[in-house]
Coordinates of C-alpha atoms in Angstrom, one line a residue:
M155 CA -23.1 -32.1 -12.0
I156 CA -22.0 -31.2 -8.4
E157 CA -23.7 -32.9 -5.5
I158 CA -23.1 -32.1 -1.9
Q159 CA -25.0 -34.6 0.2
G160 CA -25.5 -34.1 4.0
V161 CA -22.1 -32.5 4.5
T162 CA -21.0 -31.3 7.9
F163 CA -17.5 -30.0 8.4
H164 CA -15.6 -28.3 11.2
Y165 CA -12.1 -26.9 10.8
Q166 CA -9.5 -28.3 13.1
G167 CA -9.1 -25.9 16.0
L168 CA -12.2 -23.9 15.1
E169 CA -15.1 -26.0 16.4
H170 CA -17.7 -23.3 15.9
A171 CA -16.7 -22.5 12.3
G172 CA -17.7 -24.7 9.3
L173 CA -20.8 -26.2 7.7
S174 CA -23.7 -28.1 9.1
N175 CA -25.8 -30.6 7.1
I176 CA -25.3 -29.0 3.7
N177 CA -27.3 -30.4 0.8
L178 CA -26.8 -28.8 -2.6
T179 CA -27.0 -29.8 -6.2
I180 CA -25.6 -27.7 -9.0
Q181 CA -26.5 -28.6 -12.6
D182 CA -24.0 -28.5 -15.5
G183 CA -23.8 -25.0 -17.0
E184 CA -25.5 -23.4 -14.0
A185 CA -24.2 -20.1 -12.6
V186 CA -24.7 -20.0 -8.8
L187 CA -24.0 -17.2 -6.4
L188 CA -23.0 -18.2 -2.8
S189 CA -24.0 -15.3 -0.6
G190 CA -24.1 -14.5 3.1
A191 CA -22.2 -12.6 5.8
S192 CA -18.4 -12.8 6.2
G193 CA -17.5 -16.1 7.8
C194 CA -20.8 -17.8 7.1
G195 CA -19.3 -20.7 5.2
K196 CA -19.2 -19.6 1.6
T197 CA -15.5 -20.2 1.0
T198 CA -15.8 -23.6 2.8
V199 CA -18.4 -24.7 0.3
T200 CA -16.0 -23.8 -2.6
R201 CA -13.2 -25.8 -0.8
L202 CA -15.4 -28.9 -0.7
I203 CA -16.0 -28.7 -4.5
N204 CA -12.4 -28.1 -5.5
G205 CA -11.0 -30.7 -3.1
L206 CA -9.1 -28.4 -0.8
I207 CA -11.3 -30.0 1.8
P208 CA -10.3 -32.6 2.9
H209 CA -6.9 -32.8 1.0
Y210 CA -5.5 -29.6 2.3
Y211 CA -7.7 -28.1 5.0
K212 CA -8.1 -30.6 7.8
G213 CA -11.0 -31.1 10.1
E214 CA -14.0 -33.3 10.9
L215 CA -15.9 -34.1 7.7
S216 CA -19.0 -36.2 7.2
G217 CA -21.2 -36.6 4.2
K218 CA -20.3 -36.9 0.5
V219 CA -19.2 -34.5 -2.3
L220 CA -19.5 -35.7 -5.9
V221 CA -18.1 -33.8 -8.9
N222 CA -19.2 -35.4 -12.2
G223 CA -19.8 -38.6 -10.2
Q224 CA -16.4 -38.7 -8.6
D225 CA -16.1 -38.7 -4.8
V226 CA -13.9 -35.7 -4.1
S227 CA -12.5 -37.2 -0.8
S228 CA -11.0 -40.1 -2.7
T229 CA -9.9 -38.2 -5.8
Q230 CA -6.5 -36.6 -5.9
L231 CA -6.2 -32.9 -6.3
Y232 CA -4.2 -33.2 -9.6
D233 CA -7.1 -35.3 -11.0
L234 CA -9.6 -32.5 -10.1
A235 CA -7.4 -29.7 -11.5
G236 CA -8.5 -30.2 -15.1
V237 CA -12.2 -30.3 -14.1
V238 CA -12.4 -27.6 -11.4
G239 CA -10.5 -24.3 -11.7
S240 CA -10.4 -22.0 -8.7
V241 CA -9.6 -18.3 -8.4
F242 CA -8.9 -17.5 -4.7
Q243 CA -9.6 -14.4 -2.7
N244 CA -5.9 -13.8 -2.4
P245 CA -4.4 -14.3 -5.9
R246 CA -0.8 -14.4 -4.7
S247 CA -1.5 -17.8 -3.0
Q248 CA -2.0 -19.5 -6.4
F249 CA 0.9 -18.0 -8.4
F250 CA 3.8 -20.2 -9.5
S251 CA 5.7 -17.9 -11.8
V252 CA 7.4 -14.5 -11.4
D253 CA 6.0 -12.9 -14.6
T254 CA 2.6 -12.5 -16.1
D255 CA 3.3 -14.5 -19.3
G256 CA 4.7 -17.4 -17.4
E257 CA 1.7 -17.5 -15.0
I258 CA -0.9 -17.5 -17.8
V259 CA 0.8 -20.5 -19.6
F260 CA 1.9 -22.4 -16.4
G261 CA -1.2 -24.7 -16.3
P262 CA -1.1 -25.8 -20.0
E263 CA 2.7 -26.3 -19.8
N264 CA 2.3 -28.3 -16.6
I265 CA -0.1 -30.8 -18.2
G266 CA 2.2 -31.2 -21.2
L267 CA 0.3 -29.5 -24.0
P268 CA 2.0 -28.9 -27.3
K269 CA 3.7 -25.5 -27.8
E270 CA 1.3 -24.5 -30.5
E271 CA -1.7 -25.2 -28.3
I272 CA -0.2 -23.4 -25.3
L273 CA 0.5 -20.3 -27.4
A274 CA -3.0 -20.4 -29.0
R275 CA -4.6 -20.6 -25.5
K276 CA -2.5 -17.7 -24.3
E277 CA -3.5 -15.5 -27.3
R278 CA -7.2 -16.3 -26.7
I279 CA -7.1 -15.7 -23.0
V280 CA -5.2 -12.4 -23.4
A281 CA -7.9 -11.2 -25.8
D282 CA -10.8 -12.4 -23.6
F283 CA -9.4 -10.7 -20.5
N284 CA -8.0 -7.5 -22.2
L285 CA -4.5 -8.3 -20.7
E286 CA -2.4 -6.7 -23.4
E287 CA -1.0 -4.0 -21.1
L288 CA -0.1 -6.6 -18.4
L289 CA 2.0 -8.9 -20.6
S290 CA 5.8 -9.1 -19.8
R291 CA 5.3 -7.7 -16.3
S292 CA 6.6 -8.9 -13.0
L293 CA 3.9 -10.3 -10.8
F294 CA 5.5 -8.6 -7.8
Q295 CA 4.9 -5.1 -9.4
L296 CA 1.2 -5.6 -10.1
S297 CA -1.6 -4.0 -8.1
G298 CA -4.0 -6.3 -6.2
G299 CA -6.6 -6.0 -9.0
E300 CA -4.1 -6.7 -11.7
K301 CA -3.0 -9.9 -9.9
Q302 CA -6.6 -10.9 -9.7
K303 CA -7.0 -10.6 -13.4
I304 CA -3.9 -12.7 -14.1
A305 CA -5.2 -15.3 -11.6
C306 CA -8.5 -15.5 -13.5
A307 CA -6.6 -15.8 -16.8
S308 CA -4.3 -18.6 -15.6
V309 CA -7.3 -20.6 -14.4
A310 CA -9.2 -20.1 -17.7
A311 CA -6.2 -21.3 -19.7
L312 CA -6.8 -24.8 -18.4
L313 CA -10.3 -24.8 -19.9
P314 CA -11.9 -26.3 -16.8
Q315 CA -15.6 -27.4 -16.9
I316 CA -16.3 -25.9 -13.5
I317 CA -14.9 -22.5 -12.4
I318 CA -15.0 -21.4 -8.8
L319 CA -14.4 -17.7 -7.9
D320 CA -13.9 -16.6 -4.3
E321 CA -14.5 -12.9 -3.9
P322 CA -13.1 -12.2 -7.4
S323 CA -14.0 -8.5 -7.5
S324 CA -12.7 -7.6 -4.0
N325 CA -9.6 -5.8 -5.3
L326 CA -10.9 -4.8 -8.8
D327 CA -11.8 -1.4 -10.1
W328 CA -15.0 -0.9 -12.0
N329 CA -13.6 -1.3 -15.4
S330 CA -11.8 -4.5 -14.4
I331 CA -15.1 -5.8 -12.9
R332 CA -16.8 -5.2 -16.2
D333 CA -14.0 -7.2 -17.9
L334 CA -14.5 -10.0 -15.4
R335 CA -18.3 -9.9 -16.0
E336 CA -17.8 -10.3 -19.7
C337 CA -15.5 -13.2 -19.2
M338 CA -18.1 -14.9 -16.9
R339 CA -20.6 -14.3 -19.7
L340 CA -18.2 -16.0 -22.1
W341 CA -17.8 -18.9 -19.8
K342 CA -21.5 -19.2 -19.4
S343 CA -22.0 -19.2 -23.2
Q344 CA -19.5 -22.0 -23.4
G345 CA -21.6 -24.1 -21.0
K346 CA -19.3 -23.9 -18.1
T347 CA -20.5 -24.3 -14.5
I348 CA -19.8 -21.1 -12.5
I349 CA -19.8 -20.9 -8.7
V350 CA -19.0 -17.5 -7.3
S351 CA -18.7 -16.5 -3.6
E352 CA -19.2 -12.7 -3.5
H353 CA -20.3 -9.7 -1.6
R354 CA -20.4 -7.2 -4.5
L355 CA -23.7 -8.2 -6.2
W356 CA -24.5 -5.5 -8.8
Y357 CA -22.3 -7.0 -11.6
L358 CA -23.7 -10.5 -11.2
K359 CA -27.4 -9.9 -11.5
D360 CA -27.6 -10.6 -15.2
I361 CA -25.3 -13.7 -15.0
I362 CA -26.4 -15.8 -12.1
D363 CA -29.2 -18.4 -12.4
R364 CA -29.6 -19.0 -8.6
V365 CA -28.6 -17.5 -5.3
I366 CA -27.7 -19.7 -2.3
Y367 CA -27.9 -17.8 1.0
I368 CA -25.8 -19.3 3.8
K369 CA -26.1 -18.4 7.4
D370 CA -24.1 -19.8 10.3
G371 CA -22.9 -22.7 8.2
R372 CA -26.3 -23.7 6.9
I373 CA -28.2 -23.1 3.7
D374 CA -30.9 -20.7 5.0
E375 CA -32.6 -19.6 1.8
Q376 CA -32.5 -19.9 -2.0
W377 CA -33.7 -17.5 -4.7
T378 CA -34.0 -17.5 -8.5
A379 CA -32.1 -14.8 -10.3
S380 CA -35.5 -13.0 -10.9
E381 CA -36.5 -13.2 -7.3
F382 CA -33.1 -11.9 -6.2
S383 CA -33.0 -8.9 -8.6
Q384 CA -36.4 -7.8 -7.3
M385 CA -35.4 -7.7 -3.6
S386 CA -35.4 -4.3 -2.1
E387 CA -32.3 -2.7 -0.5
E388 CA -33.9 -3.1 2.9
E389 CA -34.6 -6.9 2.3
L390 CA -31.0 -7.4 1.2
A391 CA -29.6 -5.4 4.2
A392 CA -31.7 -7.6 6.5
H393 CA -29.7 -10.5 5.2
E394 CA -26.4 -8.6 5.5
L395 CA -26.2 -8.3 1.7
R396 CA -25.1 -5.3 -0.4
P397 CA -27.4 -3.7 -2.9
V398 CA -28.0 -5.3 -6.2
N399 CA -28.7 -2.0 -7.9
L400 CA -26.4 1.0 -7.3
E401 CA -27.2 4.7 -7.8
Q402 CA -26.1 6.2 -11.1
G403 CA -24.2 8.9 -9.2
L404 CA -22.0 6.3 -7.5
I405 CA -21.4 4.6 -10.8
S406 CA -20.3 7.8 -12.6
Q407 CA -18.0 8.8 -9.7
F408 CA -16.1 5.6 -9.8
S409 CA -16.1 4.7 -13.4
G410 CA -16.4 8.0 -15.2
K411 CA -14.6 11.3 -15.1
P412 CA -16.2 13.5 -12.4
T413 CA -16.1 17.3 -12.7
Q414 CA -12.8 18.4 -11.2
R415 CA -13.3 20.6 -8.2
R416 CA -10.6 21.5 -5.7
A417 CA -11.5 20.6 -2.1
A418 CA -12.7 23.6 -0.2
H419 CA -10.0 23.6 2.5
A420 CA -8.8 27.1 1.9
S421 CA -11.2 28.4 4.6
V422 CA -9.9 25.8 7.2
P423 CA -7.5 27.4 9.7
N424 CA -3.8 26.6 8.9
E425 CA -3.5 24.7 12.2
Q426 CA -6.4 22.4 11.1
Q427 CA -4.7 21.4 7.9
V428 CA -2.6 18.4 6.9
K429 CA -0.4 19.4 3.9
L430 CA 1.4 16.9 1.7
R431 CA 4.3 18.4 -0.3
D432 CA 6.5 17.1 -3.1
F433 CA 5.9 13.4 -2.6
L434 CA 7.9 11.8 -5.5
F435 CA 8.7 8.1 -5.9
T436 CA 10.1 5.8 -8.6
Y437 CA 10.6 2.0 -8.4
T438 CA 13.8 2.2 -10.4
M439 CA 16.3 5.0 -9.6
P440 CA 18.8 5.8 -12.4
T441 CA 22.4 4.8 -11.6
Y442 CA 25.5 6.8 -12.6
F443 CA 28.9 5.2 -12.4
F444 CA 27.5 2.5 -10.1
I445 CA 26.2 5.2 -7.7
K446 CA 22.5 5.4 -7.3
K447 CA 21.2 8.9 -7.9
K448 CA 19.2 10.6 -5.1
L449 CA 15.7 11.6 -6.1
T450 CA 15.0 15.4 -6.3
P451 CA 11.9 17.4 -7.3
A452 CA 13.6 18.0 -10.7
D453 CA 13.1 14.2 -11.4
E454 CA 9.4 14.4 -11.6
D455 CA 9.2 13.1 -15.2
I456 CA 10.8 9.7 -14.2
C457 CA 8.6 9.3 -11.2
T458 CA 6.0 6.6 -10.8
L459 CA 4.2 8.8 -8.3
S460 CA 4.1 12.6 -8.1
V461 CA 2.0 14.3 -5.5
R462 CA 3.3 17.9 -5.3
D463 CA 0.6 19.6 -3.4
L464 CA -2.4 18.1 -1.5
T465 CA -4.1 19.7 1.5
V466 CA -6.8 18.0 3.6
A467 CA -8.5 19.1 6.8
K468 CA -7.5 17.3 10.0
G469 CA -10.2 15.0 11.4
T470 CA -11.6 14.1 8.0
V471 CA -11.7 11.0 5.8
T472 CA -10.1 11.3 2.3
G473 CA -11.0 8.6 -0.2
I474 CA -8.3 7.7 -2.7
I475 CA -9.8 6.2 -5.9
G476 CA -8.6 5.3 -9.4
Q477 CA -8.1 2.3 -11.6
N478 CA -6.0 -0.7 -10.7
G479 CA -2.3 0.2 -11.0
S480 CA -3.0 3.9 -10.9
G481 CA -0.8 4.4 -7.9
K482 CA -3.2 4.4 -4.9
S483 CA -1.4 1.8 -2.8
T484 CA 2.0 3.3 -3.8
F485 CA 0.7 6.7 -2.5
L486 CA -0.3 5.2 0.8
R487 CA 3.0 3.4 1.2
C488 CA 4.9 6.6 0.5
L489 CA 2.8 8.6 2.9
C490 CA 3.5 6.2 5.8
G491 CA 7.3 6.1 5.0
L492 CA 7.5 2.5 3.7
E493 CA 9.2 3.4 0.4
K494 CA 12.9 4.2 0.7
N495 CA 13.1 5.8 -2.8
C496 CA 10.4 8.3 -1.9
I497 CA 11.0 12.0 -1.0
G498 CA 8.4 14.4 0.3
F499 CA 7.1 15.7 3.6
V500 CA 4.0 16.3 5.7
E501 CA 3.3 19.6 7.5
M502 CA 1.0 19.3 10.5
D503 CA 0.6 21.1 13.8
G504 CA 3.5 23.4 12.9
A505 CA 5.9 20.5 12.4
V506 CA 7.5 19.0 9.3
Y507 CA 7.6 15.2 9.0
R508 CA 9.9 13.5 6.5
R509 CA 10.2 9.8 5.6
K510 CA 11.8 8.5 8.8
D511 CA 9.3 10.5 10.9
L512 CA 6.3 9.3 8.9
T513 CA 6.5 5.8 10.3
K514 CA 5.7 7.2 13.7
L515 CA 3.1 9.6 12.5
C516 CA 1.1 7.1 10.4
Y517 CA -0.2 3.6 10.6
M518 CA -1.3 1.6 7.6
V519 CA -3.6 -1.4 7.1
M520 CA -2.4 -3.1 4.0
Q521 CA -4.4 -4.5 1.1
D522 CA -3.1 -8.0 1.9
V523 CA -3.5 -8.2 5.6
N524 CA -1.7 -11.5 5.8
H525 CA 1.5 -9.4 5.7
Q526 CA 0.8 -7.8 9.0
L527 CA -0.6 -10.6 11.2
F528 CA 2.2 -11.9 13.4
T529 CA 0.9 -13.3 16.7
D530 CA -0.9 -16.5 17.7
S531 CA -4.2 -14.9 18.8
V532 CA -6.4 -12.0 17.8
R533 CA -6.1 -10.3 21.2
A534 CA -2.3 -10.5 21.1
E535 CA -2.3 -9.1 17.6
V536 CA -4.3 -6.0 18.6
M537 CA -2.3 -5.4 21.8
L538 CA 0.9 -5.6 19.9
S539 CA 0.0 -2.2 18.3
M540 CA -0.6 -0.5 21.7
A541 CA 2.0 1.7 23.3
D542 CA 0.7 0.5 26.7
A543 CA -1.0 -2.8 26.8
D544 CA -4.6 -2.5 27.8
E545 CA -6.7 -5.6 27.5
S546 CA -10.0 -4.0 28.3
R547 CA -9.5 -1.3 25.6
C548 CA -8.4 -4.1 23.2
D549 CA -11.6 -6.1 23.9
A550 CA -13.7 -2.9 23.4
I551 CA -12.2 -2.4 20.0
L552 CA -12.8 -6.0 19.0
A553 CA -16.4 -5.8 20.2
D554 CA -16.9 -2.7 18.0
L555 CA -15.7 -4.7 15.0
D556 CA -17.8 -7.8 15.9
I557 CA -14.7 -10.1 16.4
L558 CA -14.5 -10.3 20.2
Q559 CA -15.7 -13.9 20.0
Y560 CA -12.4 -14.7 18.1
A561 CA -10.1 -13.0 20.6
D562 CA -8.3 -16.2 21.5
K563 CA -8.2 -17.7 18.0
H564 CA -5.2 -17.6 15.6
P565 CA -5.6 -14.8 13.1
M566 CA -4.6 -17.0 10.2
A567 CA -7.5 -19.4 11.0
L568 CA -10.1 -16.7 10.3
S569 CA -11.9 -15.8 7.1
G570 CA -10.6 -13.1 4.8
G571 CA -13.1 -10.5 6.0
Q572 CA -12.4 -11.4 9.7
K573 CA -8.7 -11.0 9.1
Q574 CA -9.4 -7.6 7.6
R575 CA -11.2 -6.5 10.7
V576 CA -8.3 -7.8 12.9
A577 CA -5.9 -5.5 11.0
I578 CA -8.3 -2.6 11.3
A579 CA -8.5 -3.2 15.1
S580 CA -4.7 -3.0 15.2
A581 CA -4.8 0.3 13.4
V582 CA -7.3 1.7 15.9
A583 CA -5.3 0.4 18.8
A584 CA -2.1 2.1 17.5
G585 CA -3.6 5.5 17.9
A586 CA -1.5 7.2 15.2
S587 CA -2.3 10.7 14.0
I588 CA -2.7 9.7 10.4
L589 CA -4.4 6.3 9.7
L590 CA -4.1 4.8 6.2
F591 CA -6.4 2.0 4.9
D592 CA -5.8 0.2 1.7
E593 CA -9.1 -1.4 0.5
P594 CA -10.4 -2.0 4.1
T595 CA -13.8 -3.4 2.9
S596 CA -12.6 -5.9 0.3
G597 CA -14.2 -9.2 1.3
L598 CA -16.6 -7.7 3.8
D599 CA -20.4 -8.1 3.8
Y600 CA -22.8 -5.2 3.9
R601 CA -23.1 -5.0 7.7
H602 CA -19.4 -5.1 8.3
M603 CA -18.8 -2.6 5.5
R604 CA -21.2 -0.3 7.3
E605 CA -19.3 -0.9 10.6
V606 CA -16.0 -0.1 9.0
S607 CA -17.6 3.1 7.5
R608 CA -18.8 4.1 11.0
L609 CA -15.4 3.3 12.5
L610 CA -13.6 5.5 10.0
R611 CA -16.0 8.3 10.7
A612 CA -15.5 7.8 14.5
L613 CA -11.7 7.9 14.0
A614 CA -12.0 11.1 12.1
D615 CA -14.3 12.6 14.7
A616 CA -11.8 11.7 17.4
G617 CA -9.2 13.8 15.6
H618 CA -7.4 11.3 13.4
T619 CA -6.8 12.1 9.8
V620 CA -7.9 9.1 7.6
F621 CA -6.9 8.2 4.1
V622 CA -8.7 5.2 2.5
S623 CA -7.9 3.7 -0.8
T624 CA -11.1 2.1 -2.1
H625 CA -13.0 0.7 -5.1
D626 CA -16.1 0.6 -2.9
P627 CA -18.5 3.4 -3.8
E628 CA -20.8 2.6 -0.9
L629 CA -18.0 3.1 1.6
A630 CA -17.0 6.4 -0.1
A631 CA -20.6 7.7 0.0
Q632 CA -21.0 6.8 3.7
C633 CA -17.8 8.2 5.2
C634 CA -15.6 10.3 2.9
N635 CA -15.4 14.1 3.1
T636 CA -13.0 14.3 0.1
I637 CA -12.4 12.1 -2.9
V638 CA -8.9 12.2 -4.6
R639 CA -8.7 10.5 -7.9
I640 CA -5.2 9.3 -8.9
D641 CA -4.4 8.5 -12.5
H642 CA -0.9 7.2 -13.6
G643 CA 0.6 8.3 -10.3
R644 CA -0.7 11.9 -10.6
I645 CA -3.7 13.6 -8.9
A646 CA -6.4 13.9 -11.6
S647 CA -9.0 15.5 -9.5
V648 CA -10.0 16.5 -5.9
E649 CA -13.6 16.6 -5.1
D650 CA -15.1 18.0 -1.8
L651 CA -18.1 16.0 -0.7
G652 CA -18.6 18.1 2.4
G653 CA -19.8 16.1 5.4
A654 CA -20.0 12.3 5.4
H655 CA -23.1 10.9 3.8
G656 CA -23.8 8.0 6.0

């Protein structure tokens, strides 16, 4: 049993962020969803249960948290590790190994289990999570969703009684989300207690027993699973929550094989087109006599990514979809000139841009935004991207993204969704002709997802050409003109959606 009794917590340096007088009891074997807007306090609740507060995250804490009768504040983290397993929003923050096999068995090895038991657990976990294709892989070469699956597996290998998941689906494709759902069902059948903080709700409706709605650091409402599943989309949106039920059209588009239709850009005047030609990339270039071979179009067969011909209209939003590891993020990195082993060029406005030129033409918001937050305040972070510093324009951008109140805060002290919006603000401030977004709505609630959608449309309407890699069907439906599906580094289909839907 988990008991949170009269807990108030404020993070050090963020006096307005945290929790206020939280009282919550979670029974053994119960599956509980923590819901609410980005930054409302969901992750803070999970940190109370797994002991990261107060042992790692410092601040002012009052009240008591009991896990199986143990006071968390006086129990060491290593004593809690065998009872509470956590899967964080950023899986990289919990990796200890460099390869997938080593990460899966790290926990059992660390607590000194016999070799036979370690191997038996590994075999069982690999089967439960469908990880056969990810074995013997470098963690550094996995996609964000693949890393999330390995993080879930490594936690499950310790057989904890309580499993906490913080935005576990934020970087997963639909097939991987289904795998995750089946694992959660398995955990539930085993009598484990599951606490999940999540914005995507559709895959949880048949698993959860109760929903806790948190607003401004307080428990505002609670619903049974039945009550929650019957809430209308309007009621959920009023609570800044995403739909529980998704339209079948969205499901088939992202999880099935849509009819292949070439985008209708042939009628667009040439000067209004952005043409991508011969984008080829491989992670491992062949070497001859200790001299690395230069990539040419003739080497397409050895390439991880091959985009020979893609044309989109200027001032539109192109959605890049596909399964985890299909090459979506690689495509975006190549397009903005970040991959040295990539060849290819962009034709736009009568000019040809190759790799060294692309870094000036494009600006990319990465999937893990922690890699591109450098300064000590949100305002300084956004102004860093401006050619000419303009504080009033900076504040206007922050206000559009609902983060102006954090302008003087350190970016790394914000929630995952808030950090994402800071990175998006930097992209807007940069003013590049081509803007690239890698999973910009991961970790965002319904309202902020809608705001990002409107922002992407506004950027396109202002003349920017936008590419967005996403697993989010709601985002695609609201703002994309074209959907490009990538499979194994190749374009599998291009579908013209016409105008944006939202």
